[in-house]
Amino acid sequence: MVERMIHPTPRLRFAPSPTGPLHLGGARTAMYNWAAARAMGGTFLLRIEDTDQARSTDASLQIILLGLRWLGIDWDEGPEKGGDFGPYFQMQRLQLYKHAGDRLLASGHAYWCYCTPDEIEAGREVMKAEKTGFFGYNGRCRNLEKAQRDAFIAQGRQPNLRFKMPEARVLNVHDMIRGDVEVNTKELDDWVMLRPDGVPLYNFACVIDDIGMKITHVVRGEEHFLNGIKQRLLFEALDAECPKYAHIPLILNKEGKKLSKRDADTNMLDYRDKGFLPEAVFNYIALLGWGFSGDRDLFTREEMIAVFKLENIGKAGSKFDDEKLKWMGGEYVRRLSAPTCLDRARPWLAGVVPETAWATHRAWLANIVACYQERVAILSEFAGKLSWLFAELPEFDEAAQKNLTKEPAAKDWLRGYADVLAASSLPPSWPADRTAADGAVPLPTKKDGPVPVCAFSTPQQIEQECRAFTERIGVKFGNFVHPVRAALTGTDKGPGLFDVLFLLGKEACVRRLRAAADR
Ligand code: GLU
């Protein structure tokens, strides 16, 4: 076949059916189409395949669009954008399908089928009994006599339009991922293109739209590979150039089986609601079948576009790994500057951080967040980690209880240390103004860095004073810090103890140490 040009620049599409949310697999398909279009300087469009009217809803469409936007996948043509090749909703293109059907009837590539579902099923049973190895439609209406057709029409039967598959032809097709594949059309039956009500079936609408929208490359899941064969034959029947096909392998679970809902949060918005950073989820999904380079897992959208090639998508199915996604989530949280991280975590901090603090204590809040960036994978985790700072007194977990009671003398240490702190220049506690302290002290603590000049003690100075105190009372520093941390935070985890003291401030530290000693 002579290669004709479909369009001077590449045009790729994502064609979701709005029958549910944007799943992991769909997001990956959209992403690879988008990245290929962007990499080649082409156009990326959305086409909404809404012909399953019973299951298509506007709510699903909105969730899909939101999911794409959340991941940073933008489109040039389609819903909310328009474009020169619309309409972009299949239910608004019925006229185009009717024309194409008429054309195929006239050229002898299609025929009306009057079979009822029961008759089709009965035909299948016969083929099963005959052990032909073929279980599709038996082609009864392919060559109807006029009298028979008239009889069916007189009975009021509503016909489906079927595609006349070429009989037993061996096709050599090229797939950008699978390479050259040989398929025998005898395994495929005469499939339905149009229903009696004029609503097209997937394969038909897909080809008419791919032609009409001048699609040059089709990237989609491997489950569509055989559909692709049917579609190629329809392109041929319509004397249209077929786009390049790239069928991407399945996403697998840990056991190597097809990923199911039980294995992963498949709705993209679930990841958003859990507190994942979209750039982390984007990066993770990109790796499910494609690699940036052998030794690099982390990359931005722009970096991906700069090197993306459809030919580099892997042939083997890739495994979804929850742990790796979490790891990646954490990597992206760590890469944010503390003020940016604070802003992005804000929706999850409602109810934990008092509303007024956002206007008056931003630097302090950013310092707090900086202390935890190493310790979270998703933004929602900040809430649980920060709540101890704002309570009047902390609640003690099991480890803290143990650390408070292990040393009989701990009560006296806490009381003594509370007195030391009361006389020190620790920064004031929330909600007092601590602008001077926040401005001068970068956190987390840099042990060997210069100690900034500041009206208040820095974490470094707090540590020096603490060590001096333990020497004075003759207690090992290592033993001393455990009950102190427990008294201040209610747990045995968290940032460095002197960051804790610095963040908590004088009044709160003294109150907490004394309360723990009095328990
Ligand atoms: N609506 C189809 C799907 O969601 C589109 C397949 C295609 O890209 O051709 O699977």
XYZ file of C-alpha atoms and ligand atoms in Angstrom:
529
model
C 0.000 0.000 0.000
C 1.293 3.477 -0.809
C 1.891 5.589 2.266
C -0.314 8.626 2.181
C -0.104 11.454 4.580
C -2.938 11.619 7.073
C -1.943 15.045 8.367
C 1.265 17.107 8.129
C 1.714 17.081 11.911
C 1.079 14.209 14.350
C -2.392 14.012 15.860
C -3.052 11.698 18.793
C -6.133 11.125 20.887
C -7.302 9.720 24.166
C -10.766 8.262 23.719
C -12.298 7.443 27.089
C -15.776 6.049 27.568
C -17.393 8.106 30.339
C -18.710 5.042 32.129
C -16.521 5.356 35.228
C -13.580 7.272 36.660
C -10.142 7.669 35.124
C -8.341 4.467 36.035
C -4.641 3.869 36.345
C -4.566 2.152 32.936
C -6.532 4.929 31.263
C -4.318 7.562 32.822
C -1.267 5.794 31.426
C -2.819 5.549 27.959
C -3.719 9.238 28.052
C -0.227 10.109 29.257
C 1.607 8.210 26.530
C -0.599 9.736 23.834
C -0.091 13.168 25.357
C 3.665 12.736 25.747
C 4.048 11.453 22.182
C 2.030 14.373 20.817
C 4.026 16.887 22.838
C 7.339 15.206 21.985
C 6.591 15.312 18.260
C 5.179 18.825 18.301
C 1.746 17.451 17.409
C -1.801 17.768 18.698
C -3.395 15.860 21.564
C -7.162 15.637 21.594
C -9.865 14.062 23.693
C -12.678 12.173 22.074
C -15.532 11.046 24.273
C -16.837 7.611 23.331
C -20.269 7.908 24.887
C -22.217 5.458 22.724
C -22.956 3.174 25.669
C -25.823 5.401 26.675
C -26.945 3.259 29.581
C -23.588 3.575 31.315
C -22.255 6.935 30.134
C -22.740 9.836 32.517
C -21.693 13.431 32.684
C -20.476 12.811 36.239
C -17.979 10.233 34.949
C -16.845 12.586 32.225
C -16.199 15.329 34.768
C -14.211 12.922 36.944
C -12.117 11.853 33.956
C -11.397 15.461 32.965
C -10.530 16.343 36.569
C -8.230 13.333 36.793
C -6.390 14.349 33.626
C -6.061 17.939 34.775
C -4.847 16.832 38.187
C -2.067 14.844 36.512
C -1.159 17.829 34.351
C -2.299 16.241 31.094
C -3.802 18.999 28.989
C -5.548 18.652 25.650
C -5.664 20.874 22.585
C -9.045 19.832 21.211
C -12.057 18.189 22.799
C -14.502 18.898 25.630
C -14.322 22.461 26.929
C -11.827 23.296 24.164
C -13.603 22.655 20.879
C -11.495 22.371 17.741
C -11.728 22.068 13.976
C -12.363 18.323 13.902
C -15.389 18.062 16.196
C -17.852 17.330 17.496
C -15.717 15.421 20.023
C -18.600 13.456 21.529
C -19.575 10.404 19.528
C -23.293 10.785 20.230
C -23.096 14.089 18.360
C -21.598 12.393 15.297
C -24.380 9.941 14.424
C -24.909 11.545 11.021
C -21.283 10.871 10.097
C -21.635 7.200 10.998
C -24.804 6.923 8.930
C -23.023 8.362 5.877
C -20.113 5.988 6.312
C -22.506 3.043 6.696
C -24.313 3.997 3.483
C -21.007 4.225 1.683
C -19.905 0.773 2.862
C -23.264 -0.719 1.852
C -22.916 0.772 -1.591
C -19.361 -0.510 -2.033
C -20.345 -4.006 -0.897
C -18.320 -3.947 2.354
C -21.372 -4.068 4.594
C -24.760 -5.750 4.796
C -27.921 -5.641 6.858
C -28.306 -8.471 9.310
C -31.824 -9.352 10.454
C -30.871 -12.096 12.891
C -32.340 -11.940 16.369
C -30.066 -12.494 19.397
C -31.607 -15.961 19.828
C -30.843 -16.892 16.249
C -27.271 -15.703 16.607
C -26.885 -17.769 19.758
C -28.419 -20.820 18.064
C -25.942 -20.414 15.183
C -23.117 -20.372 17.695
C -24.332 -23.587 19.321
C -24.367 -25.317 15.945
C -20.775 -24.217 15.277
C -19.767 -25.451 18.707
C -21.304 -28.850 18.006
C -19.553 -28.988 14.627
C -16.244 -28.161 16.354
C -15.258 -25.628 13.713
C -13.187 -23.696 16.234
C -15.036 -20.525 15.260
C -17.710 -19.083 17.532
C -18.564 -15.699 16.061
C -21.523 -14.747 13.923
C -22.171 -17.396 11.283
C -22.799 -14.933 8.453
C -26.343 -16.076 7.714
C -27.432 -12.673 6.346
C -24.327 -12.133 4.241
C -25.955 -13.265 1.020
C -29.692 -12.994 1.627
C -32.045 -13.521 -1.290
C -34.276 -10.521 -1.909
C -37.397 -12.512 -1.041
C -35.948 -13.501 2.317
C -34.918 -9.979 3.129
C -38.385 -8.700 2.227
C -39.884 -11.331 4.485
C -37.718 -10.207 7.421
C -38.654 -6.588 6.788
C -42.306 -7.524 6.620
C -41.904 -9.191 10.021
C -40.759 -5.822 11.307
C -37.235 -6.975 12.146
C -34.806 -4.143 12.858
C -31.471 -4.804 11.174
C -27.918 -4.247 12.368
C -25.321 -3.189 9.850
C -22.452 -5.666 9.712
C -18.997 -5.375 8.231
C -18.191 -7.991 5.628
C -14.847 -9.363 6.766
C -12.578 -10.571 3.987
C -12.568 -14.352 4.195
C -9.412 -16.114 5.386
C -6.893 -13.439 4.601
C -3.498 -13.429 6.212
C -2.547 -9.935 7.308
C 0.944 -8.827 8.176
C 0.585 -5.843 10.434
C 3.115 -3.657 12.142
C 2.606 -2.470 15.694
C 5.025 0.136 17.071
C 5.444 -1.909 20.247
C 4.809 -5.499 19.242
C 6.606 -5.288 15.922
C 5.433 -7.374 12.949
C 2.505 -9.660 13.650
C 0.697 -12.099 11.371
C -3.065 -12.479 11.811
C -5.529 -14.643 9.920
C -8.901 -12.954 9.421
C -10.703 -16.287 9.488
C -10.657 -15.994 13.280
C -12.758 -12.830 13.075
C -16.453 -12.643 12.283
C -18.623 -10.116 10.473
C -18.971 -7.597 13.244
C -21.782 -5.156 13.898
C -21.049 -1.548 12.979
C -24.389 0.149 13.463
C -27.387 -0.754 15.545
C -30.938 -0.292 14.272
C -31.259 2.962 16.229
C -28.266 4.407 14.385
C -25.906 4.193 17.355
C -22.516 2.831 16.254
C -20.481 0.164 17.981
C -16.981 0.881 19.182
C -14.872 -0.389 16.257
C -16.943 1.430 13.686
C -17.228 4.778 15.436
C -13.550 4.606 16.333
C -12.426 4.278 12.715
C -14.830 6.870 11.340
C -13.589 9.290 13.997
C -9.926 8.434 13.606
C -10.346 9.232 9.904
C -12.410 12.353 10.530
C -10.080 13.656 13.212
C -7.012 12.830 11.128
C -5.433 10.692 13.811
C -1.897 9.692 12.885
C -0.972 7.493 15.861
C -3.201 5.338 18.050
C -1.833 4.417 21.466
C -4.077 2.214 23.604
C -4.210 -0.904 25.735
C -3.224 -4.294 24.425
C -6.820 -5.498 24.869
C -7.604 -3.568 21.687
C -5.061 -5.375 19.534
C -7.635 -7.597 17.765
C -9.988 -4.637 17.443
C -7.084 -2.985 15.681
C -7.140 -5.750 13.070
C -10.841 -5.221 12.424
C -10.219 -1.509 12.274
C -7.379 -1.826 9.769
C -9.706 -3.696 7.409
C -12.319 -0.999 7.750
C -9.761 1.709 6.940
C -8.934 -0.302 3.857
C -12.600 -0.683 2.867
C -12.995 3.077 3.175
C -9.811 3.644 1.176
C -8.337 5.594 4.075
C -4.807 5.534 5.427
C -4.503 3.651 8.718
C -2.799 5.405 11.659
C 0.285 3.873 13.233
C -0.757 1.589 16.077
C 0.959 1.146 19.430
C -0.747 -1.338 21.737
C 0.676 -1.045 25.221
C 1.026 -4.070 27.496
C -1.163 -4.595 30.537
C -0.421 -3.269 33.978
C 0.053 -6.271 36.262
C -0.277 -6.810 39.989
C 2.528 -8.134 42.199
C 1.669 -11.726 41.231
C 1.970 -10.875 37.556
C -1.789 -11.062 36.916
C -3.954 -8.372 35.335
C -4.305 -5.483 37.769
C -7.694 -5.387 39.468
C -9.361 -2.805 41.658
C -8.240 -4.730 44.698
C -4.578 -4.221 43.806
C -4.545 -0.461 43.436
C -6.563 2.691 43.862
C -7.534 2.843 40.261
C -9.409 6.135 40.362
C -6.897 8.948 39.907
C -8.856 11.192 42.231
C -8.376 8.670 45.039
C -4.674 9.453 44.881
C -5.454 13.144 44.996
C -7.767 12.662 47.973
C -5.189 10.591 49.787
C -2.717 13.448 49.544
C -0.343 12.281 46.840
C 1.419 14.997 44.895
C 0.199 14.764 41.302
C 3.730 15.104 39.919
C 4.734 12.002 41.887
C 1.774 9.979 40.618
C 2.466 11.212 37.090
C 6.092 10.141 37.347
C 5.152 6.759 38.756
C 2.548 6.031 36.070
C 4.983 7.082 33.344
C 7.304 4.308 34.505
C 4.637 1.610 34.081
C 5.886 0.552 30.688
C 8.405 3.211 29.778
C 11.769 4.264 31.177
C 13.491 7.629 31.233
C 16.918 6.047 31.306
C 18.401 3.001 32.966
C 19.568 4.770 36.088
C 16.965 7.448 36.598
C 13.484 7.066 38.014
C 12.622 10.660 38.827
C 11.807 13.137 36.091
C 9.415 15.989 35.400
C 6.729 16.145 32.747
C 8.954 18.403 30.657
C 11.906 16.032 30.948
C 9.692 13.171 29.848
C 8.441 15.048 26.811
C 11.997 15.907 25.805
C 12.953 12.256 25.334
C 9.674 10.360 24.907
C 9.352 7.953 21.979
C 6.526 5.462 21.446
C 9.070 2.938 20.167
C 10.653 2.859 23.617
C 7.575 1.535 25.380
C 8.354 -1.934 26.699
C 6.854 -5.126 25.309
C 6.404 -6.796 28.681
C 3.620 -5.985 31.147
C 4.799 -3.840 34.038
C 3.990 -4.500 37.660
C 2.196 -1.989 39.816
C 4.104 -1.579 43.050
C 2.410 0.270 45.883
C 5.646 0.593 47.825
C 7.464 2.239 44.963
C 4.612 4.684 44.465
C 4.842 5.637 48.145
C 8.596 5.987 47.928
C 8.193 8.256 44.936
C 5.538 10.255 46.762
C 8.042 10.917 49.543
C 10.782 11.884 47.105
C 8.551 14.556 45.635
C 7.493 15.888 49.033
C 11.176 16.249 49.980
C 11.956 18.159 46.815
C 9.499 20.942 47.587
C 10.744 24.040 49.341
C 9.284 24.244 52.842
C 6.964 27.210 52.072
C 5.672 25.486 48.922
C 5.201 22.249 50.788
C 3.258 24.133 53.450
C 0.959 25.681 50.852
C 0.313 22.380 49.160
C -0.335 20.597 52.451
C -2.728 23.292 53.606
C -5.970 21.528 52.601
C -4.979 18.636 54.850
C -4.088 20.837 57.788
C -7.537 22.346 58.254
C -8.682 21.514 61.759
C -5.092 20.987 62.919
C -3.418 24.319 62.245
C -5.576 27.138 63.667
C -6.949 29.306 60.852
C -5.352 32.512 62.183
C -1.862 30.965 62.096
C -1.816 31.047 58.286
C -1.680 34.809 58.209
C 0.546 35.423 61.213
C 2.869 32.410 61.545
C 3.780 31.301 58.050
C 7.519 31.035 58.665
C 6.947 29.073 61.839
C 4.579 26.704 60.022
C 7.081 26.300 57.197
C 9.747 25.423 59.750
C 7.470 22.787 61.217
C 6.739 21.305 57.815
C 10.455 21.279 56.968
C 11.055 19.072 60.010
C 8.673 16.469 58.630
C 9.340 16.517 54.903
C 11.759 13.625 55.301
C 9.125 11.604 57.087
C 6.032 11.623 54.890
C 5.051 10.177 51.513
C 1.744 11.978 51.131
C 0.618 15.430 52.185
C -2.221 14.143 54.356
C 0.315 12.603 56.730
C 1.330 16.050 57.958
C -1.924 16.452 59.887
C -1.265 13.516 62.194
C 2.344 14.531 62.628
C 1.677 18.152 63.529
C -1.293 17.878 65.848
C 0.852 17.505 68.994
C 2.131 21.053 68.539
C -1.234 22.706 68.925
C -2.766 20.748 71.776
C -2.698 22.142 75.306
C -0.967 18.931 76.396
C 0.046 15.953 74.260
C -1.554 12.556 74.442
C 0.965 9.873 75.354
C 1.351 6.790 73.236
C 2.678 3.533 74.634
C 6.318 4.274 73.860
C 6.083 7.671 75.519
C 4.474 6.198 78.649
C 7.334 3.745 78.896
C 9.969 6.432 78.445
C 8.363 8.548 81.136
C 8.290 5.813 83.767
C 11.485 3.865 83.009
C 13.776 6.078 85.118
C 12.428 6.726 88.644
C 14.345 10.018 88.756
C 12.864 11.252 85.467
C 10.265 13.375 87.299
C 13.012 15.394 88.941
C 14.889 15.780 85.666
C 11.772 17.123 83.949
C 11.031 19.578 86.764
C 14.614 20.776 86.845
C 14.780 21.155 83.100
C 11.461 23.042 83.079
C 13.011 25.573 85.473
C 16.066 25.925 83.246
C 13.920 26.526 80.190
C 11.688 28.971 82.038
C 14.745 31.128 82.647
C 16.153 30.659 79.112
C 15.517 32.637 75.976
C 13.529 29.973 74.117
C 11.236 31.556 71.518
C 7.682 32.197 72.694
C 5.011 29.580 72.064
C 2.128 29.786 69.638
C 0.060 31.971 69.445
C 2.580 34.609 70.535
C 4.429 36.453 67.813
C 7.676 34.699 67.021
C 8.620 36.431 63.806
C 12.121 37.290 65.033
C 12.910 33.694 65.908
C 11.509 32.260 62.704
C 13.231 34.746 60.486
C 16.650 34.057 61.851
C 16.764 30.320 62.253
C 16.772 27.941 59.345
C 15.437 24.490 60.118
C 16.036 21.608 60.188
C 19.036 22.054 62.450
C 22.343 22.261 60.673
C 24.704 21.113 63.375
C 27.966 22.584 62.101
C 26.544 25.667 60.439
C 26.998 29.146 61.862
C 24.660 29.978 64.715
C 22.561 32.922 63.605
C 22.342 35.992 65.746
C 18.874 35.999 67.185
C 16.997 37.378 70.142
C 15.977 33.844 71.021
C 17.851 30.599 71.524
C 18.432 28.602 68.383
C 18.141 24.805 68.339
C 21.935 24.668 68.583
C 22.026 26.846 71.674
C 19.167 24.897 73.221
C 21.215 21.755 72.784
C 24.314 23.283 74.386
C 22.298 24.424 77.379
C 20.661 21.035 77.663
C 24.005 19.218 77.657
C 25.314 21.590 80.310
C 22.260 20.879 82.458
C 22.645 17.084 82.222
C 26.309 17.397 83.200
C 25.335 19.509 86.173
C 22.850 16.967 87.485
C 25.069 14.029 86.536
C 22.695 12.283 84.118
C 23.721 10.679 80.838
C 22.518 12.833 77.968
C 21.302 9.742 76.095
C 19.065 8.741 79.014
C 17.817 12.239 79.581
C 16.419 12.947 76.109
C 13.870 10.076 76.087
C 11.568 11.242 78.897
C 11.961 14.844 77.713
C 10.845 13.961 74.194
C 7.977 11.876 75.589
C 6.829 14.739 77.839
C 6.934 17.265 75.002
C 5.525 15.309 72.082
C 3.690 12.328 73.557
C 5.643 9.939 71.360
C 9.154 8.661 70.740
C 9.323 9.713 67.100
C 9.560 13.001 65.275
C 12.127 15.622 64.433
C 15.314 16.310 66.381
C 14.587 17.080 70.044
C 16.012 20.583 69.867
C 13.960 21.394 66.817
C 10.985 20.223 68.869
C 11.887 22.595 71.710
C 12.459 25.422 69.302
C 9.159 24.888 67.494
C 7.137 24.365 70.640
C 8.471 27.473 72.394
C 8.998 28.350 76.026
C 5.538 28.376 77.645
C 4.422 25.139 76.023
C 7.696 23.344 76.864
C 7.578 24.367 80.502
C 3.879 23.497 80.803
C 4.375 20.072 79.225
C 7.459 19.145 81.230
C 5.779 20.075 84.506
C 2.542 18.319 83.620
C 4.424 15.133 82.738
C 6.388 15.317 86.000
C 3.144 15.717 87.970
C 1.422 12.709 86.372
N -13.214 3.952 24.318
C -12.180 2.984 24.128
C -11.654 2.560 25.494
O -11.855 3.296 26.446
C -11.079 3.590 23.292
C -10.121 2.617 22.701
C -9.270 3.288 21.645
O -8.412 4.092 22.017
O -9.461 3.016 20.479
O -11.095 1.511 25.642
